[in-house]
CSV table of C-alpha atoms in Angstrom, one decimal:
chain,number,residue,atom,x,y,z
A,81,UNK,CA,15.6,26.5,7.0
A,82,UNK,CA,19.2,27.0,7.3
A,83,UNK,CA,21.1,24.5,4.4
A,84,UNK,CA,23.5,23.7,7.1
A,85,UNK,CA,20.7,22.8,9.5
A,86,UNK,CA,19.7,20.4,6.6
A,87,UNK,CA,23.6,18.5,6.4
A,88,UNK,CA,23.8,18.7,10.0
A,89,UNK,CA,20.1,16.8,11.2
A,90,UNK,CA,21.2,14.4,7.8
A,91,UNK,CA,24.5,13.8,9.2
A,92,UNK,CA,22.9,12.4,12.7
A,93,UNK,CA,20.8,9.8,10.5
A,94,UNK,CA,22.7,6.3,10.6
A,95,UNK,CA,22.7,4.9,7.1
A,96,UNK,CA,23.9,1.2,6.3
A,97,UNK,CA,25.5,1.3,3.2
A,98,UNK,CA,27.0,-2.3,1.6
A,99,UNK,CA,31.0,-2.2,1.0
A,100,UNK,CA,30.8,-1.5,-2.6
A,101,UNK,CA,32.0,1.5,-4.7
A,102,UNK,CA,30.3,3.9,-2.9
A,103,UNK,CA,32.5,3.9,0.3
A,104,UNK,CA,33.7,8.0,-0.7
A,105,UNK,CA,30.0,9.0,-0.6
A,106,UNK,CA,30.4,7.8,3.1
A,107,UNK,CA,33.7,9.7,3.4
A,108,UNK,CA,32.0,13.4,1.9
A,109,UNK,CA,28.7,12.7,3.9
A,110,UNK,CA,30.7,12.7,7.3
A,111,UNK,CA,33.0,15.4,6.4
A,112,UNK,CA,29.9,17.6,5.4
A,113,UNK,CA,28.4,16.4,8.5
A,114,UNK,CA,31.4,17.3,11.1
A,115,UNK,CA,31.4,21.3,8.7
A,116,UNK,CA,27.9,21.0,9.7
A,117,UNK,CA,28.7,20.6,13.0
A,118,UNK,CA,31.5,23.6,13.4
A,119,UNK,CA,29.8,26.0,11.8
A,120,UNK,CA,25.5,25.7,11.5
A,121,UNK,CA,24.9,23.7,15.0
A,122,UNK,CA,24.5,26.6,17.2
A,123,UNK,CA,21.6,27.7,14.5
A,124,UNK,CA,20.3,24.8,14.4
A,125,UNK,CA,19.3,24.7,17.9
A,126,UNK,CA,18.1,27.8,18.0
A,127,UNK,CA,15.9,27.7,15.4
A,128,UNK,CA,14.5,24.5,17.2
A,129,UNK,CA,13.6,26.7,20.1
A,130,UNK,CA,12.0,29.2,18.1
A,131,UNK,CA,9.4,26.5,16.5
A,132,UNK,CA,8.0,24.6,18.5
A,133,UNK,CA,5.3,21.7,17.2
A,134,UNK,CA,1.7,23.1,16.2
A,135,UNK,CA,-0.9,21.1,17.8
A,136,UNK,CA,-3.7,19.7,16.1
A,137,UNK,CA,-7.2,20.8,14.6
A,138,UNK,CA,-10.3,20.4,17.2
A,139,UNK,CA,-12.8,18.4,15.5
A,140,UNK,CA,-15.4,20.5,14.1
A,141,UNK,CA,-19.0,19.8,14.7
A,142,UNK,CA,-21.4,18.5,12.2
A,143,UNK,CA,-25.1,17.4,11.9
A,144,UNK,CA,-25.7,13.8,9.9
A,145,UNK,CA,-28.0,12.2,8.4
A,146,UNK,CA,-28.0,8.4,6.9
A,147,UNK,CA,-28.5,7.6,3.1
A,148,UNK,CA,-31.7,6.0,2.7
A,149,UNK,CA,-34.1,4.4,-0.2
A,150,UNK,CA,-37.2,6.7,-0.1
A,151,UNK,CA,-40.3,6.1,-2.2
A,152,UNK,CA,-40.0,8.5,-5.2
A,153,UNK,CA,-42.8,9.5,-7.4
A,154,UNK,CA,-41.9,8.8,-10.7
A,155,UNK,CA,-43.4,11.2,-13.2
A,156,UNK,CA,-43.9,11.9,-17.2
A,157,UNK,CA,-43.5,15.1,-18.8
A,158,UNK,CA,-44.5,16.3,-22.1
A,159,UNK,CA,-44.3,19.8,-24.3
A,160,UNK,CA,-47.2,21.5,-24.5
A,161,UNK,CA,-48.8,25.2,-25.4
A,162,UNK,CA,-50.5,27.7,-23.8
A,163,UNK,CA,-53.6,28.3,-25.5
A,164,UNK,CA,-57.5,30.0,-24.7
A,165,UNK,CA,-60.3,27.9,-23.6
A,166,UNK,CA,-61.4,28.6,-27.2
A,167,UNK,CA,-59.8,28.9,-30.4
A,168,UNK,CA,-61.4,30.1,-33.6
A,169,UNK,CA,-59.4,30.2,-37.1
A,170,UNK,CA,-61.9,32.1,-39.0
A,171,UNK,CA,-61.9,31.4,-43.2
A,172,UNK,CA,-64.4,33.3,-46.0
A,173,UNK,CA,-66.9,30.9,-47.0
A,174,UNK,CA,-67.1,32.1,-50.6
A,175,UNK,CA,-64.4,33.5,-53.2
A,176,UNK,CA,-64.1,36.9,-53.2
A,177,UNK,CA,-61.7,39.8,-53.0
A,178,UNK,CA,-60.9,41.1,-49.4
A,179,UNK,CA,-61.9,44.6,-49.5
A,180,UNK,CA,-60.8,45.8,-45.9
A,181,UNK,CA,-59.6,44.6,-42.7
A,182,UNK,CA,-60.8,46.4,-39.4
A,183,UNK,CA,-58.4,44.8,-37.2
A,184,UNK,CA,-54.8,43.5,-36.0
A,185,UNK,CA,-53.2,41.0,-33.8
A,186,UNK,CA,-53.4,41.8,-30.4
A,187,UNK,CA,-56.9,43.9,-30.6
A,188,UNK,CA,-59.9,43.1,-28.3
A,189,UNK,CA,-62.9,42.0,-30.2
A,190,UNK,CA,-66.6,41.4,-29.3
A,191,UNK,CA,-68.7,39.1,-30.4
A,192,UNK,CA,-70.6,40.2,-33.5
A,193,UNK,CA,-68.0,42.7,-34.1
A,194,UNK,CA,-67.5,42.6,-38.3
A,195,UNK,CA,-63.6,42.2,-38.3
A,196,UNK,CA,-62.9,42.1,-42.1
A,197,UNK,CA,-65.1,42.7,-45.0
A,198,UNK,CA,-65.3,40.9,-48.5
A,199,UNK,CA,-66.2,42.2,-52.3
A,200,UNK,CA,-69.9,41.9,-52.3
A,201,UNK,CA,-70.9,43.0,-55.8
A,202,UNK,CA,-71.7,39.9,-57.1
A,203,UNK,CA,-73.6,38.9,-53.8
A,204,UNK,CA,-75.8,42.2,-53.7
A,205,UNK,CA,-76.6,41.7,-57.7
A,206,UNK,CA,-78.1,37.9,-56.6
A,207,UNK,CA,-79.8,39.0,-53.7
A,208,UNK,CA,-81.9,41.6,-56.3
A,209,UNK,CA,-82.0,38.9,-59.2
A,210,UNK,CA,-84.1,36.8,-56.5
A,211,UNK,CA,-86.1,39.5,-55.0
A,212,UNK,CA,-87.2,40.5,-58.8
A,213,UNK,CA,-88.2,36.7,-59.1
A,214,UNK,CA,-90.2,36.6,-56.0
A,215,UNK,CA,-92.1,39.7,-57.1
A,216,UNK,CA,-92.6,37.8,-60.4
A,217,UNK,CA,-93.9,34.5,-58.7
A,218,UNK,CA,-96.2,36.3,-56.5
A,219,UNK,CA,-97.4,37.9,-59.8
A,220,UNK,CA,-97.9,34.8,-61.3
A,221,UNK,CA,-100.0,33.2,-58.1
A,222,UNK,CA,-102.1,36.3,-58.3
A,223,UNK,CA,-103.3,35.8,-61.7
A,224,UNK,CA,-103.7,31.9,-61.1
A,225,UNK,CA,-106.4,32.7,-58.1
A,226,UNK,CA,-108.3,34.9,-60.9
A,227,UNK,CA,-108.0,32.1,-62.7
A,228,UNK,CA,-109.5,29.8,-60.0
A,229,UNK,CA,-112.2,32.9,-59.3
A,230,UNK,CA,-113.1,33.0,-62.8
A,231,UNK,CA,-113.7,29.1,-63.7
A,232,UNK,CA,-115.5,28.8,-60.4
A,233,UNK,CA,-117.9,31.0,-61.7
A,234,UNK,CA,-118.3,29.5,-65.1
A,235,UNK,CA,-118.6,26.2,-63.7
A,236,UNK,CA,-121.1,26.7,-61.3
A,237,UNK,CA,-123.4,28.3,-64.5
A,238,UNK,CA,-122.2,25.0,-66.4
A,239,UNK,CA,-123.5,22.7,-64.0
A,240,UNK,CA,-126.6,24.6,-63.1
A,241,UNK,CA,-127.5,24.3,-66.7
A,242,UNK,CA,-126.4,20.8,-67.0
A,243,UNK,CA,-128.9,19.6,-64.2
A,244,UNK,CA,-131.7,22.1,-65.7
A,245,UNK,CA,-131.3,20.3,-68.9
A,246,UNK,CA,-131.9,16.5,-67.2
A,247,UNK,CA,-135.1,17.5,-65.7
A,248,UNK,CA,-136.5,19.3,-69.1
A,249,UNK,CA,-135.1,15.7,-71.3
A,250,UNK,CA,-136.9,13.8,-68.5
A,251,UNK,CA,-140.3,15.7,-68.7
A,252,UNK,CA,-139.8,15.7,-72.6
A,253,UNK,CA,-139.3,18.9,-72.9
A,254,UNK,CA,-135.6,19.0,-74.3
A,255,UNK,CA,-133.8,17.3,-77.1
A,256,UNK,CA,-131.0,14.6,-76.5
A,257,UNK,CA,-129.1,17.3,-78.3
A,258,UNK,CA,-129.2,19.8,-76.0
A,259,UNK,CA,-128.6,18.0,-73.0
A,260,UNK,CA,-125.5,16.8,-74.2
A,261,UNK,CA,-124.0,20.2,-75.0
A,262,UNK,CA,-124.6,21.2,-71.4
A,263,UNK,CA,-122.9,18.0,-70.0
A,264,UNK,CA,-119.9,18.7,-72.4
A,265,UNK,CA,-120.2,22.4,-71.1
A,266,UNK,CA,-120.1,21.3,-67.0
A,267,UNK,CA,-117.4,18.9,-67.9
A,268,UNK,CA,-114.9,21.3,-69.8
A,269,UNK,CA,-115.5,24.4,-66.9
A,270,UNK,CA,-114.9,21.6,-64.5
A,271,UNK,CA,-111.5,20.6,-65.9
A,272,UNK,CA,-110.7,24.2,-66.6
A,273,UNK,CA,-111.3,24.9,-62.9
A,274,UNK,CA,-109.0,21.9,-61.5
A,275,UNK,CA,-106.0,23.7,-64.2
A,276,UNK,CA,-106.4,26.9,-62.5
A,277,UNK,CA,-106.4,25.3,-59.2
A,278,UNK,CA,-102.6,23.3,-60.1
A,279,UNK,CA,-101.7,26.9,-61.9
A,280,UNK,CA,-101.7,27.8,-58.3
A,281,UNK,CA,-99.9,25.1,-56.2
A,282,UNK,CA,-97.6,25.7,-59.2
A,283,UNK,CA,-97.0,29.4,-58.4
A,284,UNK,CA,-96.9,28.9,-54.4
A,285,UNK,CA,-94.1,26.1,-55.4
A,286,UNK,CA,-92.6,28.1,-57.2
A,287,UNK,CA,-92.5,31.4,-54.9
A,288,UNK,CA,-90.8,28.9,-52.0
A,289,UNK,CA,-88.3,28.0,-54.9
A,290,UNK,CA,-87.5,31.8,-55.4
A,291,UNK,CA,-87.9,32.4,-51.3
A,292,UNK,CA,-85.1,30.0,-50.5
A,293,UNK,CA,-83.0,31.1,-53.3
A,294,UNK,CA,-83.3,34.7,-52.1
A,295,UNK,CA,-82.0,33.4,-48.5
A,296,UNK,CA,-79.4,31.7,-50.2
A,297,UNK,CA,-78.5,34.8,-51.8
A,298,UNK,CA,-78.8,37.1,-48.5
A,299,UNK,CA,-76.8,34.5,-46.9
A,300,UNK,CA,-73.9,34.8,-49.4
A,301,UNK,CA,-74.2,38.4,-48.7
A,302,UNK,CA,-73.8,38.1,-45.0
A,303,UNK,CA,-70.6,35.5,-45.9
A,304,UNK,CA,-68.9,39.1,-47.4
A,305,UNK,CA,-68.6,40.3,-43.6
A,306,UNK,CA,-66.3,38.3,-41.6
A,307,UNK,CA,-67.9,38.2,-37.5
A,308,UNK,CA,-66.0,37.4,-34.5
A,309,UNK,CA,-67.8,34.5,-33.0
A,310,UNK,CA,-67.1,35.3,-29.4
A,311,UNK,CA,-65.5,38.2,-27.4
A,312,UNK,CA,-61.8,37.5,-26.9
A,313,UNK,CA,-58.3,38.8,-28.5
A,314,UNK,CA,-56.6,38.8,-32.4
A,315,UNK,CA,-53.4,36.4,-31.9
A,316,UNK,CA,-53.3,36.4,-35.7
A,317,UNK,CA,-53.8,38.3,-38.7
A,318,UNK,CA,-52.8,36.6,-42.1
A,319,UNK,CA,-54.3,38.6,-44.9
A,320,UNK,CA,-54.3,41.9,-46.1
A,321,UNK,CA,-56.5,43.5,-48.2
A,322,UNK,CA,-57.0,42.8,-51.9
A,323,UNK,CA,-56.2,39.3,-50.9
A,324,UNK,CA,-58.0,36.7,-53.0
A,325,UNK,CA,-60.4,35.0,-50.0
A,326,UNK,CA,-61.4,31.4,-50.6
A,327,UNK,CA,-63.2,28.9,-48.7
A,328,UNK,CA,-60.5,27.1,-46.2
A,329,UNK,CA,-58.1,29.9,-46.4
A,330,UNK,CA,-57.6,30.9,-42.6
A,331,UNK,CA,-57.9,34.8,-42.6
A,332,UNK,CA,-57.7,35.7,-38.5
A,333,UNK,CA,-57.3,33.6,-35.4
A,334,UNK,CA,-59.2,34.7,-32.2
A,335,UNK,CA,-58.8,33.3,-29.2
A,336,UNK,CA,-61.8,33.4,-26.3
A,337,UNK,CA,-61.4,35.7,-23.3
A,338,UNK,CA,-61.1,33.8,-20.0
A,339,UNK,CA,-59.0,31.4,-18.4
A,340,UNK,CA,-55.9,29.8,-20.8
A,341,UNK,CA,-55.0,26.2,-20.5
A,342,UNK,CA,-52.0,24.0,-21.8
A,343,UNK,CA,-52.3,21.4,-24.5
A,344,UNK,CA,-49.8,18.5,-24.1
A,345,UNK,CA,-49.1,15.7,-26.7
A,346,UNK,CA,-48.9,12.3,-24.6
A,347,UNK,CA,-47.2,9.6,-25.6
A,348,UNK,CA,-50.1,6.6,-26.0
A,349,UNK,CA,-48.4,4.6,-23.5
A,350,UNK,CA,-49.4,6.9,-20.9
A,351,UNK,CA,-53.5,6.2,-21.4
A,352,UNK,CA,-53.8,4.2,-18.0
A,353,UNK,CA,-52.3,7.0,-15.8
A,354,UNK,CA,-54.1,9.9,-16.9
A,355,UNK,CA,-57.9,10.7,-16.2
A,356,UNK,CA,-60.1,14.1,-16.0
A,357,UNK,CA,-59.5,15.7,-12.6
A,358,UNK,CA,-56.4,15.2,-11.9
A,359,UNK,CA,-53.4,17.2,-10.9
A,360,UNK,CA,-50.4,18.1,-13.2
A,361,UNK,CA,-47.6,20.2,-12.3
A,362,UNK,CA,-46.9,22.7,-15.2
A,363,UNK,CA,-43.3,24.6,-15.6
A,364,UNK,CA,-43.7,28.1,-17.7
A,365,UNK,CA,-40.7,29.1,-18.5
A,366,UNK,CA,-42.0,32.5,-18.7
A,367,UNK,CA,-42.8,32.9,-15.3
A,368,UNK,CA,-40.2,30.9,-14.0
A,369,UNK,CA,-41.4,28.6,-11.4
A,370,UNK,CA,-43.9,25.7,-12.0
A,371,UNK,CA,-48.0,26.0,-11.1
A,372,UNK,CA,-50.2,23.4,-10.4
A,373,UNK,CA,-52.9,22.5,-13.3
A,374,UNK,CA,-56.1,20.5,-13.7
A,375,UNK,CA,-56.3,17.9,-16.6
A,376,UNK,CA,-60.0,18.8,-18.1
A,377,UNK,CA,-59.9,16.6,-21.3
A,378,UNK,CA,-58.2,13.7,-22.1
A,379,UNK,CA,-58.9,13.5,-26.2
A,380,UNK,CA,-59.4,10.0,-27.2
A,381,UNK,CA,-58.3,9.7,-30.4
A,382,UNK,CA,-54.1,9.2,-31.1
A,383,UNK,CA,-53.2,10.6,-33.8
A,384,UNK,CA,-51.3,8.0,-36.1
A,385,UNK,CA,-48.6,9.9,-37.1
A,386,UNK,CA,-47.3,10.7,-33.4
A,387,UNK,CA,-48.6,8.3,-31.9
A,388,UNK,CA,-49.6,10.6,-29.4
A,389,UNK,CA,-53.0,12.2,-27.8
A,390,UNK,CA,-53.7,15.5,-26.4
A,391,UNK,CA,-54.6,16.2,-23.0
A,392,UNK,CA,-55.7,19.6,-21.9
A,393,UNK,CA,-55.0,21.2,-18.1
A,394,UNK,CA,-56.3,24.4,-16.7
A,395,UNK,CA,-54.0,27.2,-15.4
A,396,UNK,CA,-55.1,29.3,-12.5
A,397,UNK,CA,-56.9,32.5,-13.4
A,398,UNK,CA,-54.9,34.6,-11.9
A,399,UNK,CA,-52.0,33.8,-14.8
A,400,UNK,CA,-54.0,35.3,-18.2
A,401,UNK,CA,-52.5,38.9,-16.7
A,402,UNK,CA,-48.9,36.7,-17.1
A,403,UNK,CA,-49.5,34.8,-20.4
A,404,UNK,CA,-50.0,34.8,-24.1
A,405,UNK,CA,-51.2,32.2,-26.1
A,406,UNK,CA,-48.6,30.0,-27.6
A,407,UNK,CA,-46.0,30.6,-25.0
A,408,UNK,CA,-43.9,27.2,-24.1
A,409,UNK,CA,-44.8,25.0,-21.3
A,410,UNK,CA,-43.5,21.6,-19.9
A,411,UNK,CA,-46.1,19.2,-18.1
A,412,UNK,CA,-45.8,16.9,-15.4
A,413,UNK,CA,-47.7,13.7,-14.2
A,414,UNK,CA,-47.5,11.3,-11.6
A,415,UNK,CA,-47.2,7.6,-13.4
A,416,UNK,CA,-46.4,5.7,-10.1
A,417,UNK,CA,-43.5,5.5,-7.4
A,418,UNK,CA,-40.2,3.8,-7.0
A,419,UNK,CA,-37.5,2.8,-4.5
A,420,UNK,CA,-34.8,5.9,-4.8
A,421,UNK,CA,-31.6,6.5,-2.2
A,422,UNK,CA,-32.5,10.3,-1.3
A,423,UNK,CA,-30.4,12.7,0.8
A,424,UNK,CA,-30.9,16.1,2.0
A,425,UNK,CA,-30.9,18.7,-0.7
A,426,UNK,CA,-28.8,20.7,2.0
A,427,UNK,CA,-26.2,18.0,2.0
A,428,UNK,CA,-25.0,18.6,-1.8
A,429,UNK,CA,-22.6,21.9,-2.8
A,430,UNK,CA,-21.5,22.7,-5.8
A,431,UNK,CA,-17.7,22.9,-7.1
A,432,UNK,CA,-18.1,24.3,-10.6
A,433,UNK,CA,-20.5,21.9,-12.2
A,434,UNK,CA,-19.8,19.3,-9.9
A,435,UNK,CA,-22.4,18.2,-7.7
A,436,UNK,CA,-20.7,16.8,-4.4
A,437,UNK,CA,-21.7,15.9,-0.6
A,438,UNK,CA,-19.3,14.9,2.3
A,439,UNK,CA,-19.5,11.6,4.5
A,440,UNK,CA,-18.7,10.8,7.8
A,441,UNK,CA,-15.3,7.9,7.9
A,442,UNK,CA,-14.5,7.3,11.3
A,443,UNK,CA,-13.7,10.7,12.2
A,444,UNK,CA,-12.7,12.1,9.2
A,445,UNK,CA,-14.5,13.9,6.4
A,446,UNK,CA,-14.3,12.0,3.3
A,447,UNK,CA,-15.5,14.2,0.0
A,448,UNK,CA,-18.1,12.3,-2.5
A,449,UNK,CA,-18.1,13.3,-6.1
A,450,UNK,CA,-22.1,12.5,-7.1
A,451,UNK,CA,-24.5,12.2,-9.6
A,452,UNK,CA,-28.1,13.7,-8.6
A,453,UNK,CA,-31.3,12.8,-10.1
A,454,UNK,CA,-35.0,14.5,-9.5
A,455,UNK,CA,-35.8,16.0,-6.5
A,456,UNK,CA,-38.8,15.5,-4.5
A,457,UNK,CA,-39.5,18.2,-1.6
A,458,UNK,CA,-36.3,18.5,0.4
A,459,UNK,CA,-34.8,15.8,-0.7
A,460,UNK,CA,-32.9,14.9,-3.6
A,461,UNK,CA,-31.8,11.5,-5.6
A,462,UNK,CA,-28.4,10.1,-5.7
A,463,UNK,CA,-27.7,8.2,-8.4
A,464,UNK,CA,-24.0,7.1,-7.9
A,465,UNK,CA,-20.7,8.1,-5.5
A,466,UNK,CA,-22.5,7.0,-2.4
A,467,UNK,CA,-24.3,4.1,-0.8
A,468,UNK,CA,-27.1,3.3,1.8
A,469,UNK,CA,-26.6,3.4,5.4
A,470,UNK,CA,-23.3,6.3,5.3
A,471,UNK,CA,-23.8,9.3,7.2
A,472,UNK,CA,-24.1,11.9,5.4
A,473,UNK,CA,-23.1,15.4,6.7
A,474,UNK,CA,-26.5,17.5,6.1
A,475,UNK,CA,-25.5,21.8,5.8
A,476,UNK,CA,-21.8,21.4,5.5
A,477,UNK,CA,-19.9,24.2,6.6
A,478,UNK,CA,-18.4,26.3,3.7
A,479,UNK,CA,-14.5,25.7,5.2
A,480,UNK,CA,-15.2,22.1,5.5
A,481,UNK,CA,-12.7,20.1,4.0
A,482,UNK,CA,-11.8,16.6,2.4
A,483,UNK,CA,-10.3,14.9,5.3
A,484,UNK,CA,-10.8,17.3,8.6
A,485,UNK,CA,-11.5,15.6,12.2
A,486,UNK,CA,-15.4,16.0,12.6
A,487,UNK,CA,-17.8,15.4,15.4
A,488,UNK,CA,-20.9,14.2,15.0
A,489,UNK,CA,-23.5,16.0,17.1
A,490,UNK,CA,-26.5,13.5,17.7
């Protein structure tokens, strides 16, 4: 604007001004005033015509919805990890050297498939050691049922004898003498026969001794192969070879093919609300977006340390293309419902990383600064900057602003 449009429109202002010092202000105000008016007026009025007064905004038109408390399901959600159905961690069950390992993590395995193999120098020496004393026992039960043969024989003459000799002292015709040494003869083959008969049960006792300790042995010598259990996949390999193997010393991990599953550590206040059947949500950060699960076993047992037990929920088949085990997961229950006040998700926009929504005042536009909580469908929670019962504006327009005239379309 002109500077002498300025003195000139302040010149026409009355101003009431006390008698006081400032009585020459008044003097240079109207002299300013009447240059004003010689020199800028004509401008002044011109520039009047050339501006005329803008009118106002129409009101723009916007959809509402009210704030209103909405049952919200309120849910828990634990850390869990994706794992197989089945998990084996398999150990050597006797001390030996690791002579080889046939496989590495991430290779496909069958079940039976020998996967590593131990030292088995000692294990193949006791397996002959008890062979060479089975052959011996069976030796030895051979010549105890010649034994048995033999003082059958003898006996049978001993006691044929021994009755011969009663009738001949009963008819007189035998000493007392001689009837006695047959009697000692029967008794001594009969007491030889009943030693050949223990020699025997001895040497059948003591081929089952050498039997079972030549399964013992072949068993050790099976222990020197390390089998996968099931068909599935090597997540781990922790050895390599001429590693000393000991019992409880985990050498592979396998895990079963088939569908994987997440295994969640609950806190134990969470007991009532869980059961086998029902639904979980599951977020895999991996895929990015959640899937729906099935809890299939609730553990019973809480570990002391945590305080916590583990549930287990199945994931959809179609995912074991998608996963591995031991990725992350979050899961997600339903505990119960509560009273939230929930808006339209479309109602909020974002200003940086502030969440905001507009409501209607009169019919004006008022901006809301907010604080969300969870969302549930197409709704979402709002925890402060807004109260129940305002209209909310639902799909603002993007050149909506704080203050404009709006119209609410019903």
């Amino acid at each position: 604007m002109n500077p002498f449009c300025v003195v000139w429109l302040l010149a026409g202002r009355r101003f009431i001004v006390p008698r006081s010092s400032f009585a020459p202000s008044i003097l240079v105000l109207a002299s300013v005033g009447f240059a004003a008016g010689l020199f800028g007026l004509p401008g002044c009025a011109e520039r009047a015509r050339s501006h005329p007064a803008e009118p106002a905004a129409p009101a723009m038109p916007v959809a509402v919805s009210a704030a209103a408390r909405a049952p919200v399901e309120r849910g828990y959600e634990a850390s869990g990890t994706v794992r197989g159905r089945n998990t084996a961690v398999l150990t050597s069950r006797i001390m030996a050297n690791l002579r080889e390992v046939k496989v590495k993590g991430g290779d496909p395995v069958k079940a039976g498939q020998i996967l590593a193999v131990l030292d088995d120098t000692e294990a193949r020496a006791a397996v002959r050691r008890a062979e060479a004393e089975l052959a011996a026992a069976q030796e030895a039960r051979a010549e105890a049922e010649q034994a048995v043969r033999a003082s059958e024989a003898t006996m049978r003459v001993a006691r044929t004898n021994h009755e011969r000799m009663q009738q001949l002292l009963s008819a007189g015709a035998a000493t007392q003498q001689t009837y006695d040494d047959a009697e000692a003869r029967d008794q001594t083959t009969s007491a030889s026969h009943a030693l050949a008969l223990a020699r025997v049960r001895g040497a059948t006792a003591r081929i089952d001794e050498v039997r079972a300790a030549l399964e013992g042995a072949q068993a050790s010598l099976g222990y020197t192969r390390i089998v996968a259990p099931f068909s599935g996949r090597v997540i781990d390999r922790r050895v390599d070879p001429g590693t000393q193997a000991a019992p409880g010393i985990p050498l592979l991990v396998i895990e079963q093919e088939g569908a994987l599953r997440v295994e969640a550590a609950v806190d134990e206040s969470q007991a009532g609300h869980l059961e086998v059947g029902q639904t979980a949500h599951v977020s895999l950060e991996a895929l990015g977006h959640d899937v729906q699960g099935r809890i299939t076993e609730v553990v019973p047992a809480v570990d002391p340390a945590s305080r916590a037990f583990v549930i287990k929920v199945e994931l959809p088949p179609a995912l074991e293309a998608k996963l591995r085990p031991g990725m992350f997961a979050r899961v997600r229950f339903p505990v119960g419902a509560d009273e939230r006040l929930m808006v339209p998700a479309g109602a909020v926009t974002l200003s940086g990383d502030l969440e905001r929504l507009f409501v209607v005042q009169g019919e004006r536009a008022d901006l809301r600064l907010v604080t969300l909580g969870q969302r549930q469908g197409g709704a979402v929670e709002v925890l402060s900057g807004l109260d129940p019962g305002e209209l909310v504006i639902t799909n603002p327009p993007a050149d909506l602003r704080d203050g404009a005239r709006v119209a609410v379309q019903r």
